[in-house]
Amino acid sequence: MKASAVWLLGVVLVPFWALAQAPANLNTITGVQVNGGTVTITGSKKANFTTFTMTDPPRLVIDIAEAVFSGVPEETQVGNGTVTGIRTASYGSDDSAIARVLIGFEREVETDIQATDTQLVVKVVGGGGQAVAQAPTTQPEPAAAQPTTDGTAAKAAAAAETERQAQEKAAAEATARAEADRQAQEKAAAEASARAKQDADAERQRQQEAEARATSQREDEQRAAQAAADERKRQEEEARASAQAAAADERKRQEEEARASAQAAADERRASSESAAEEKKRQKEEARAAAKAAAEEKQAAAKAAADEAVEARRQREEEARAERERRQQERVASATPRPRREVASGSDSSAEVSSRRKTMTLVGFQQQPGVSRVFIRTNEPARYTVSEQGNAVVLELENSRIDLNNNTHPLDTSFFNSPVTRVEADANGRDVRVTIQLRQQAPVQARQDGNVISLDFQRTAR
């Protein structure tokens, strides 16, 4: 009965898991031996332990920190009169692993515990190796009473009756203790079952929560992927719309340029003192040149718009960063006046520059291999000057005017991969000023070819 009580209480104290393998830094318990009233626990290093005692039935519990069992049975029945049995259990993990040894005794005892390098020796103090209780033995029947004169036979009978009553009382007490032990065992088993059910319910709840978190995470990832796909689609649609708008603007501008060129030719015919034949011939040549230039510009602009639409989608973030740098540089430039530096002046064309007032008919922008080009078209060759003012380049056409208000509208080129961010033309008395804003100072080369003045700005590699 006592051995069964030890086993049930051991089940209550043992957790539902044990360490499968011992890390190298743990104390590995390889043996628990019983010799009379001495229990020897052998490990791989000196034990770091704590103890506490339990009663009903008497037990000593030893918890060895940072330790696991290897090859040690979970239960050993002894029953040598002092030790009833040994139970072992492991719980915790890694550095928090604990090896527990539960020693059951026949009675309440005092123990002496000594720790050596690899052993923990538990000794029962006060002759614990001897049996602490023996079963009642059958008393020999008294011999037939001999007649005596001093009453010896009567005394012997009375003593035998007293002994019998004591034995019956001891048997009744043993039966009561056995019943109490059984009830305690049943209670302990019920409590262990309840705790096991609670642990299982808690583990099931934890698994359900983990599954819910995993499901939520998967849903978040799916939503993020869908948002990224929607953003890519939106950017592509914006790029297509921007390319279509640029192409439409370019066609409109070219049509206005053609009309402006025709109007300028008519004005020149009325103002010119040359003969009608020479004027007609010159106008035809100008019309052919304008038509040819317009066709070339239209083709180049269409190609540039298509190329820039593709590049704009890839370079959007870079252009935003460059725009912030440009604005910072403009603020610095506006706070610190820079001296005006003249870059170029005159006329590079071999054609003679007349004294007539010139008409600016077009301001345009093109992306050329390695350079960004700003070009200005006039009705005939004109004199000009080019100078730098901070992060801007200014071209002035002498004795010139602007024929259409449309040519005074600024050109926003900030979304191109170019040092040029804005081009704007306005009248300056009898001259025309064309201001070219830059992200930062860049090398510029100016030249005139016939009626077209070109300013090429070198693009820096990204």
Coordinates of C-alpha atoms in Angstrom, one line a residue:
M1 CA 0.0 0.0 0.0
K2 CA 2.8 2.4 0.9
A3 CA 4.6 1.7 -2.4
S4 CA 1.4 2.5 -4.3
A5 CA 1.0 5.8 -2.5
V6 CA 4.6 6.7 -3.4
W7 CA 3.9 5.9 -7.1
L8 CA 0.7 8.0 -7.2
L9 CA 2.2 11.0 -5.5
G10 CA 5.2 10.7 -7.9
V11 CA 2.7 10.9 -10.9
V12 CA 1.3 14.1 -9.4
L13 CA 4.7 15.7 -9.2
V14 CA 6.0 14.5 -12.6
P15 CA 5.4 17.0 -15.5
F16 CA 4.1 15.6 -18.8
W17 CA 7.3 16.0 -20.7
A18 CA 11.0 15.1 -20.1
L19 CA 14.2 16.1 -21.7
A20 CA 15.1 13.8 -24.5
Q21 CA 18.8 14.7 -24.7
A22 CA 21.2 16.4 -22.4
P23 CA 23.2 19.4 -23.6
A24 CA 26.9 19.2 -22.9
N25 CA 26.8 21.7 -20.1
L26 CA 24.1 19.8 -18.0
N27 CA 24.8 17.4 -15.1
T28 CA 23.9 13.9 -16.5
I29 CA 22.5 11.6 -13.7
T30 CA 23.4 8.0 -14.7
G31 CA 22.6 6.0 -11.5
V32 CA 20.5 5.9 -8.3
Q33 CA 21.5 3.0 -6.0
V34 CA 20.0 2.0 -2.6
N35 CA 22.1 0.2 0.0
G36 CA 20.1 -0.3 3.2
G37 CA 19.4 3.2 4.5
T38 CA 21.8 4.9 2.0
V39 CA 20.8 6.2 -1.4
T40 CA 23.7 7.2 -3.8
I41 CA 22.9 9.5 -6.8
T42 CA 25.7 9.5 -9.4
G43 CA 26.1 12.2 -12.0
S44 CA 28.6 13.7 -14.4
K45 CA 29.6 16.6 -12.1
K46 CA 29.0 18.0 -8.6
A47 CA 25.2 18.4 -8.0
N48 CA 23.6 21.8 -7.3
F49 CA 20.5 20.7 -5.4
T50 CA 17.6 21.7 -3.1
T51 CA 15.5 19.4 -0.9
F52 CA 12.2 19.3 0.9
T53 CA 10.3 16.6 2.8
M54 CA 6.7 15.4 2.6
T55 CA 4.6 13.3 5.0
D56 CA 1.8 10.7 4.8
P57 CA 3.7 8.8 3.6
P58 CA 7.2 10.1 4.5
R59 CA 9.2 11.2 1.5
L60 CA 12.4 13.2 0.7
V61 CA 12.4 15.2 -2.6
I62 CA 15.7 16.2 -4.1
D63 CA 15.8 18.7 -7.1
I64 CA 19.1 18.8 -8.9
A65 CA 19.4 22.0 -11.0
E66 CA 20.7 22.0 -14.6
A67 CA 20.5 18.2 -14.7
V68 CA 18.9 15.3 -16.7
F69 CA 18.6 11.6 -16.3
S70 CA 20.3 9.1 -18.6
G71 CA 19.5 5.4 -18.3
V72 CA 17.8 5.8 -14.9
P73 CA 14.4 4.1 -14.5
E74 CA 11.4 6.2 -13.5
E75 CA 10.4 3.9 -10.7
T76 CA 12.3 1.4 -8.5
Q77 CA 10.6 -0.6 -5.8
V78 CA 12.9 -1.3 -2.8
G79 CA 11.0 -2.3 0.4
N80 CA 14.1 -3.0 2.5
G81 CA 12.5 -1.9 5.8
T82 CA 13.7 1.7 5.5
V83 CA 13.3 2.8 1.8
T84 CA 10.0 1.8 0.1
G85 CA 10.9 3.0 -3.4
I86 CA 12.6 5.6 -5.7
R87 CA 10.8 7.8 -8.3
T88 CA 12.7 10.0 -10.8
A89 CA 11.3 12.8 -13.1
S90 CA 12.7 15.5 -15.4
Y91 CA 11.1 18.8 -16.3
G92 CA 12.2 22.2 -17.7
S93 CA 14.5 22.6 -20.7
D94 CA 18.0 23.6 -21.6
D95 CA 19.6 25.5 -18.7
S96 CA 16.4 25.4 -16.6
A97 CA 16.3 21.6 -16.7
I98 CA 15.8 19.9 -13.2
A99 CA 16.2 16.2 -12.3
R100 CA 14.0 15.2 -9.4
V101 CA 14.6 12.2 -7.2
L102 CA 11.8 11.2 -4.7
I103 CA 12.8 8.7 -1.9
G104 CA 10.0 7.1 0.0
F105 CA 10.6 5.9 3.6
E106 CA 8.8 3.4 5.8
R107 CA 8.6 6.0 8.7
E108 CA 9.6 9.6 9.5
V109 CA 13.5 9.6 9.5
E110 CA 16.3 12.1 9.7
T111 CA 18.7 12.2 6.8
D112 CA 22.3 13.4 6.2
I113 CA 23.2 14.5 2.7
Q114 CA 26.8 14.8 1.5
A115 CA 27.8 16.0 -2.0
T116 CA 31.1 15.0 -3.7
D117 CA 32.5 15.7 -7.1
T118 CA 30.1 13.3 -8.9
Q119 CA 27.9 11.8 -6.2
L120 CA 25.1 12.8 -3.8
V121 CA 24.9 10.5 -0.8
V122 CA 21.7 10.4 1.3
K123 CA 22.0 8.5 4.7
V124 CA 19.3 7.8 7.2
V125 CA 20.5 8.8 10.6
G126 CA 20.1 6.5 13.6
G127 CA 20.2 2.9 12.3
G128 CA 17.7 3.4 9.5
G129 CA 19.0 0.2 7.8
Q130 CA 17.1 -2.0 10.1
A131 CA 13.4 -2.9 9.7
V132 CA 11.1 -0.4 11.4
A133 CA 8.1 -2.7 11.9
Q134 CA 7.4 -6.4 11.8
A135 CA 4.1 -8.2 11.3
P136 CA 2.6 -9.5 14.5
T137 CA 3.6 -13.1 15.2
T138 CA 1.4 -15.9 16.4
Q139 CA 1.7 -16.3 20.1
P140 CA 2.3 -19.9 21.2
E141 CA -0.6 -21.4 23.0
P142 CA -0.1 -21.4 26.7
A143 CA 0.7 -24.7 28.2
A144 CA -1.9 -26.5 30.1
A145 CA -2.3 -24.8 33.4
Q146 CA -0.7 -26.7 36.2
P147 CA -2.2 -26.5 39.5
T148 CA -0.3 -24.1 41.6
T149 CA -0.8 -22.5 44.8
D150 CA 0.4 -19.0 44.0
G151 CA -2.0 -18.1 40.9
T152 CA 0.7 -18.2 38.2
A153 CA -1.7 -19.8 35.6
A154 CA -4.3 -17.0 36.2
K155 CA -1.8 -14.3 35.6
A156 CA -0.6 -15.9 32.4
A157 CA -4.1 -16.1 31.0
A158 CA -4.8 -12.5 31.8
A159 CA -1.6 -11.5 30.0
A160 CA -2.5 -13.5 27.0
E161 CA -6.0 -11.8 26.8
T162 CA -4.4 -8.4 27.1
E163 CA -2.0 -9.2 24.2
R164 CA -4.9 -10.4 22.1
Q165 CA -6.8 -7.3 22.6
A166 CA -3.7 -5.2 21.7
Q167 CA -3.3 -7.1 18.5
E168 CA -6.9 -6.6 17.5
K169 CA -6.6 -2.9 18.2
A170 CA -3.5 -2.7 16.1
A171 CA -5.2 -4.6 13.3
A172 CA -8.2 -2.2 13.4
E173 CA -5.8 0.8 13.3
A174 CA -3.9 -0.7 10.4
T175 CA -7.2 -1.1 8.5
A176 CA -8.2 2.5 9.2
R177 CA -4.8 3.7 8.0
A178 CA -5.1 1.6 4.8
E179 CA -8.5 3.1 4.1
A180 CA -7.2 6.6 4.7
D181 CA -4.3 5.9 2.4
R182 CA -6.6 4.6 -0.3
Q183 CA -8.8 7.7 -0.1
A184 CA -5.7 10.0 -0.2
Q185 CA -4.5 8.1 -3.3
E186 CA -7.8 8.4 -5.0
K187 CA -7.9 12.2 -4.2
A188 CA -4.3 12.6 -5.5
A189 CA -5.2 10.7 -8.7
A190 CA -8.3 12.9 -9.2
E191 CA -6.3 16.1 -8.7
A192 CA -3.6 14.8 -11.1
S193 CA -6.3 14.0 -13.7
A194 CA -7.8 17.5 -13.3
R195 CA -4.4 19.2 -13.6
A196 CA -3.6 17.1 -16.7
K197 CA -7.0 18.1 -18.3
Q198 CA -6.3 21.8 -17.5
D199 CA -2.8 21.5 -19.1
A200 CA -4.2 19.8 -22.2
D201 CA -6.9 22.5 -22.5
A202 CA -4.3 25.3 -22.1
E203 CA -2.1 23.6 -24.7
R204 CA -5.1 23.3 -27.1
Q205 CA -5.9 27.0 -26.5
R206 CA -2.3 28.0 -27.2
Q207 CA -2.3 26.0 -30.5
Q208 CA -5.6 27.6 -31.6
E209 CA -4.2 31.1 -30.9
A210 CA -1.0 30.3 -32.8
E211 CA -3.1 29.1 -35.8
A212 CA -5.2 32.3 -35.6
R213 CA -2.1 34.4 -35.6
A214 CA -0.6 32.5 -38.6
T215 CA -3.9 32.9 -40.5
S216 CA -4.0 36.6 -39.7
Q217 CA -0.3 37.0 -40.9
R218 CA -1.1 35.1 -44.2
E219 CA -4.1 37.4 -44.8
D220 CA -1.9 40.5 -44.1
E221 CA 0.7 39.3 -46.6
Q222 CA -2.0 38.7 -49.2
R223 CA -3.4 42.2 -48.7
A224 CA 0.1 43.7 -49.0
A225 CA 0.8 41.8 -52.2
Q226 CA -2.5 42.9 -53.7
A227 CA -1.8 46.5 -52.7
A228 CA 1.6 46.3 -54.4
A229 CA 0.1 45.0 -57.6
D230 CA -2.5 47.7 -57.6
E231 CA 0.2 50.4 -57.1
R232 CA 2.2 49.0 -60.0
K233 CA -0.9 49.0 -62.2
R234 CA -1.7 52.6 -61.2
Q235 CA 1.9 53.8 -62.0
E236 CA 1.8 52.1 -65.4
E237 CA -1.6 53.8 -66.2
E238 CA -0.2 57.2 -65.1
A239 CA 2.9 56.7 -67.3
R240 CA 0.7 55.9 -70.3
A241 CA -1.6 58.9 -69.6
S242 CA 1.5 61.1 -69.3
A243 CA 2.9 59.9 -72.6
Q244 CA -0.4 60.4 -74.4
A245 CA -0.7 63.9 -72.9
A246 CA 2.8 64.8 -73.9
A247 CA 2.3 63.6 -77.5
A248 CA -1.0 65.6 -77.7
D249 CA 0.7 68.7 -76.4
E250 CA 3.6 68.3 -78.9
R251 CA 1.2 68.0 -81.8
K252 CA -0.7 71.1 -80.7
R253 CA 2.5 73.0 -80.3
Q254 CA 3.7 72.0 -83.7
E255 CA 0.5 73.1 -85.3
E256 CA 0.7 76.5 -83.6
E257 CA 4.3 76.8 -84.7
A258 CA 3.3 76.1 -88.3
R259 CA 0.5 78.7 -88.1
A260 CA 2.9 81.2 -86.5
S261 CA 5.5 80.6 -89.2
A262 CA 3.0 81.2 -91.9
Q263 CA 1.8 84.4 -90.2
A264 CA 5.4 85.6 -89.8
A265 CA 6.1 85.0 -93.4
A266 CA 3.0 87.1 -94.4
D267 CA 4.2 89.9 -92.0
E268 CA 7.6 89.9 -93.5
R269 CA 6.2 90.1 -97.0
R270 CA 4.3 93.2 -96.2
A271 CA 7.2 94.9 -94.3
S272 CA 9.9 93.9 -96.8
S273 CA 11.1 96.4 -99.5
E274 CA 12.5 93.6 -101.7
S275 CA 10.9 92.7 -105.0
A276 CA 7.9 90.5 -105.1
A277 CA 9.7 87.7 -106.9
E278 CA 12.6 87.6 -104.4
E279 CA 10.1 87.8 -101.5
K280 CA 8.0 84.9 -102.9
K281 CA 11.1 82.8 -103.5
R282 CA 12.4 83.5 -100.0
Q283 CA 9.1 82.7 -98.4
K284 CA 8.9 79.4 -100.3
E285 CA 12.3 78.5 -99.1
E286 CA 11.4 79.4 -95.5
A287 CA 8.2 77.5 -95.7
R288 CA 10.0 74.4 -97.0
A289 CA 12.6 74.8 -94.3
A290 CA 10.0 75.2 -91.7
A291 CA 8.0 72.2 -92.9
K292 CA 11.1 70.1 -93.0
A293 CA 12.2 71.3 -89.5
A294 CA 8.7 70.7 -88.2
A295 CA 8.6 67.2 -89.5
E296 CA 12.1 66.5 -88.0
E297 CA 11.1 68.0 -84.7
K298 CA 7.8 66.1 -84.7
Q299 CA 9.6 62.8 -85.3
A300 CA 12.3 63.5 -82.7
A301 CA 9.7 64.7 -80.2
A302 CA 7.5 61.6 -80.7
K303 CA 10.6 59.4 -80.2
A304 CA 11.7 61.4 -77.2
A305 CA 8.2 61.3 -75.6
A306 CA 8.1 57.5 -76.0
D307 CA 11.6 57.1 -74.5
E308 CA 11.0 59.5 -71.7
A309 CA 7.7 57.8 -70.8
V310 CA 9.5 54.5 -70.2
E311 CA 12.3 56.3 -68.4
A312 CA 9.9 58.4 -66.3
R313 CA 8.4 55.3 -64.8
R314 CA 11.9 54.0 -63.8
Q315 CA 13.3 57.4 -62.8
R316 CA 10.4 58.8 -60.8
E317 CA 12.1 58.4 -57.4
E318 CA 15.4 59.7 -58.7
E319 CA 13.7 62.8 -60.2
A320 CA 11.9 63.5 -56.8
R321 CA 15.3 63.4 -55.0
A322 CA 16.9 65.6 -57.7
E323 CA 14.0 68.1 -57.4
R324 CA 14.5 68.4 -53.7
E325 CA 18.2 69.1 -54.3
R326 CA 17.5 71.6 -57.0
R327 CA 15.1 73.5 -54.7
Q328 CA 17.7 73.6 -52.0
Q329 CA 20.3 74.8 -54.4
E330 CA 17.9 77.5 -55.6
R331 CA 17.3 78.7 -52.1
V332 CA 21.0 78.8 -51.5
A333 CA 21.6 80.6 -54.8
S334 CA 18.8 83.1 -54.1
A335 CA 20.4 83.8 -50.7
T336 CA 23.9 84.3 -52.2
P337 CA 24.0 86.5 -55.4
R338 CA 26.2 85.2 -58.0
P339 CA 28.0 87.3 -60.6
R340 CA 26.7 87.1 -64.1
R341 CA 29.1 85.3 -66.5
E342 CA 28.7 85.6 -70.2
V343 CA 29.1 82.2 -72.0
A344 CA 28.7 83.1 -75.7
S345 CA 27.5 85.8 -78.0
G346 CA 27.1 86.7 -81.6
S347 CA 26.0 84.5 -84.5
D348 CA 27.6 81.3 -85.6
S349 CA 25.8 81.2 -89.0
S350 CA 27.5 82.3 -92.1
A351 CA 24.2 84.1 -93.1
E352 CA 24.2 87.8 -92.9
V353 CA 22.3 89.3 -89.9
S354 CA 20.0 92.0 -91.2
S355 CA 18.9 95.2 -89.3
R356 CA 15.3 94.2 -89.4
R357 CA 13.5 93.2 -86.2
K358 CA 13.5 89.5 -85.8
T359 CA 10.6 87.3 -84.7
M360 CA 11.0 84.4 -82.3
T361 CA 8.7 81.7 -83.6
L362 CA 9.5 78.7 -81.3
V363 CA 11.1 77.6 -78.0
G364 CA 11.6 73.8 -77.7
F365 CA 13.4 71.1 -75.7
Q366 CA 14.9 67.8 -76.9
Q367 CA 16.8 64.9 -75.4
Q368 CA 19.9 64.1 -77.5
P369 CA 22.5 61.4 -76.9
G370 CA 24.5 62.6 -73.8
V371 CA 23.0 66.1 -73.8
S372 CA 19.7 68.0 -73.2
R373 CA 19.0 70.6 -76.0
V374 CA 17.1 73.8 -75.7
F375 CA 16.5 75.4 -79.1
I376 CA 15.1 78.7 -80.2
R377 CA 13.8 79.3 -83.8
T378 CA 13.6 82.8 -85.4
N379 CA 12.3 83.9 -88.7
E380 CA 15.9 84.8 -89.8
P381 CA 19.4 84.7 -88.2
A382 CA 19.7 86.9 -85.1
R383 CA 22.3 88.2 -82.8
Y384 CA 22.3 86.7 -79.3
T385 CA 24.2 86.5 -76.0
V386 CA 24.3 83.7 -73.4
S387 CA 25.2 84.2 -69.8
E388 CA 25.0 82.3 -66.5
Q389 CA 23.1 83.7 -63.4
G390 CA 23.4 81.2 -60.5
N391 CA 21.7 78.0 -61.4
A392 CA 20.2 79.6 -64.6
V393 CA 21.4 80.3 -68.1
V394 CA 20.0 83.3 -69.9
L395 CA 19.9 83.8 -73.7
E396 CA 19.0 87.2 -75.0
L397 CA 18.0 87.8 -78.7
E398 CA 18.8 91.3 -79.8
N399 CA 16.2 93.4 -81.8
S400 CA 13.6 90.6 -81.5
R401 CA 10.0 90.0 -80.5
I402 CA 7.6 87.1 -79.7
D403 CA 4.9 86.5 -82.3
L404 CA 2.4 84.4 -80.2
N405 CA 1.5 84.5 -76.5
N406 CA 1.7 80.7 -76.6
N407 CA 5.5 80.9 -76.9
T408 CA 5.7 82.7 -73.5
H409 CA 4.2 79.7 -71.7
P410 CA 7.0 78.0 -69.6
L411 CA 8.2 74.5 -70.5
D412 CA 8.3 72.2 -67.5
T413 CA 11.1 69.6 -68.1
S414 CA 11.7 68.6 -64.5
F415 CA 10.4 65.0 -65.0
F416 CA 13.2 64.3 -67.7
N417 CA 16.6 63.0 -66.9
S418 CA 18.2 66.4 -67.6
P419 CA 19.9 69.2 -65.8
V420 CA 17.2 71.5 -67.4
T421 CA 14.1 71.9 -65.2
R422 CA 12.2 74.9 -66.8
V423 CA 12.4 77.1 -69.9
E424 CA 10.6 80.4 -70.1
A425 CA 10.7 83.2 -72.7
D426 CA 9.5 86.8 -72.3
A427 CA 9.9 90.2 -73.9
N428 CA 12.6 92.5 -72.6
G429 CA 12.1 95.9 -74.3
R430 CA 13.2 95.4 -77.9
D431 CA 14.9 92.1 -77.0
V432 CA 13.7 88.6 -76.1
R433 CA 15.0 86.9 -73.0
V434 CA 14.9 83.1 -72.7
T435 CA 15.7 81.9 -69.1
I436 CA 16.7 78.2 -68.6
Q437 CA 16.5 77.0 -65.0
L438 CA 19.0 74.2 -64.0
R439 CA 19.0 71.6 -61.2
Q440 CA 22.7 72.5 -60.8
Q441 CA 25.4 74.2 -62.9
A442 CA 26.2 72.1 -65.9
P443 CA 28.5 72.6 -69.0
V444 CA 26.6 74.4 -71.9
Q445 CA 27.5 74.8 -75.5
A446 CA 25.7 77.3 -77.7
R447 CA 25.6 77.5 -81.5
Q448 CA 23.5 78.9 -84.3
D449 CA 22.6 77.0 -87.5
G450 CA 20.5 79.1 -89.9
N451 CA 17.4 80.3 -88.0
V452 CA 17.9 77.9 -85.0
I453 CA 20.0 78.7 -81.9
S454 CA 20.8 75.5 -79.9
L455 CA 22.1 75.3 -76.2
D456 CA 23.3 71.8 -75.4
F457 CA 23.6 70.9 -71.6
Q458 CA 25.7 67.9 -70.8
R459 CA 23.9 65.2 -68.8
T460 CA 25.6 63.6 -65.8
A461 CA 25.7 59.8 -65.5
R462 CA 23.3 58.3 -62.9

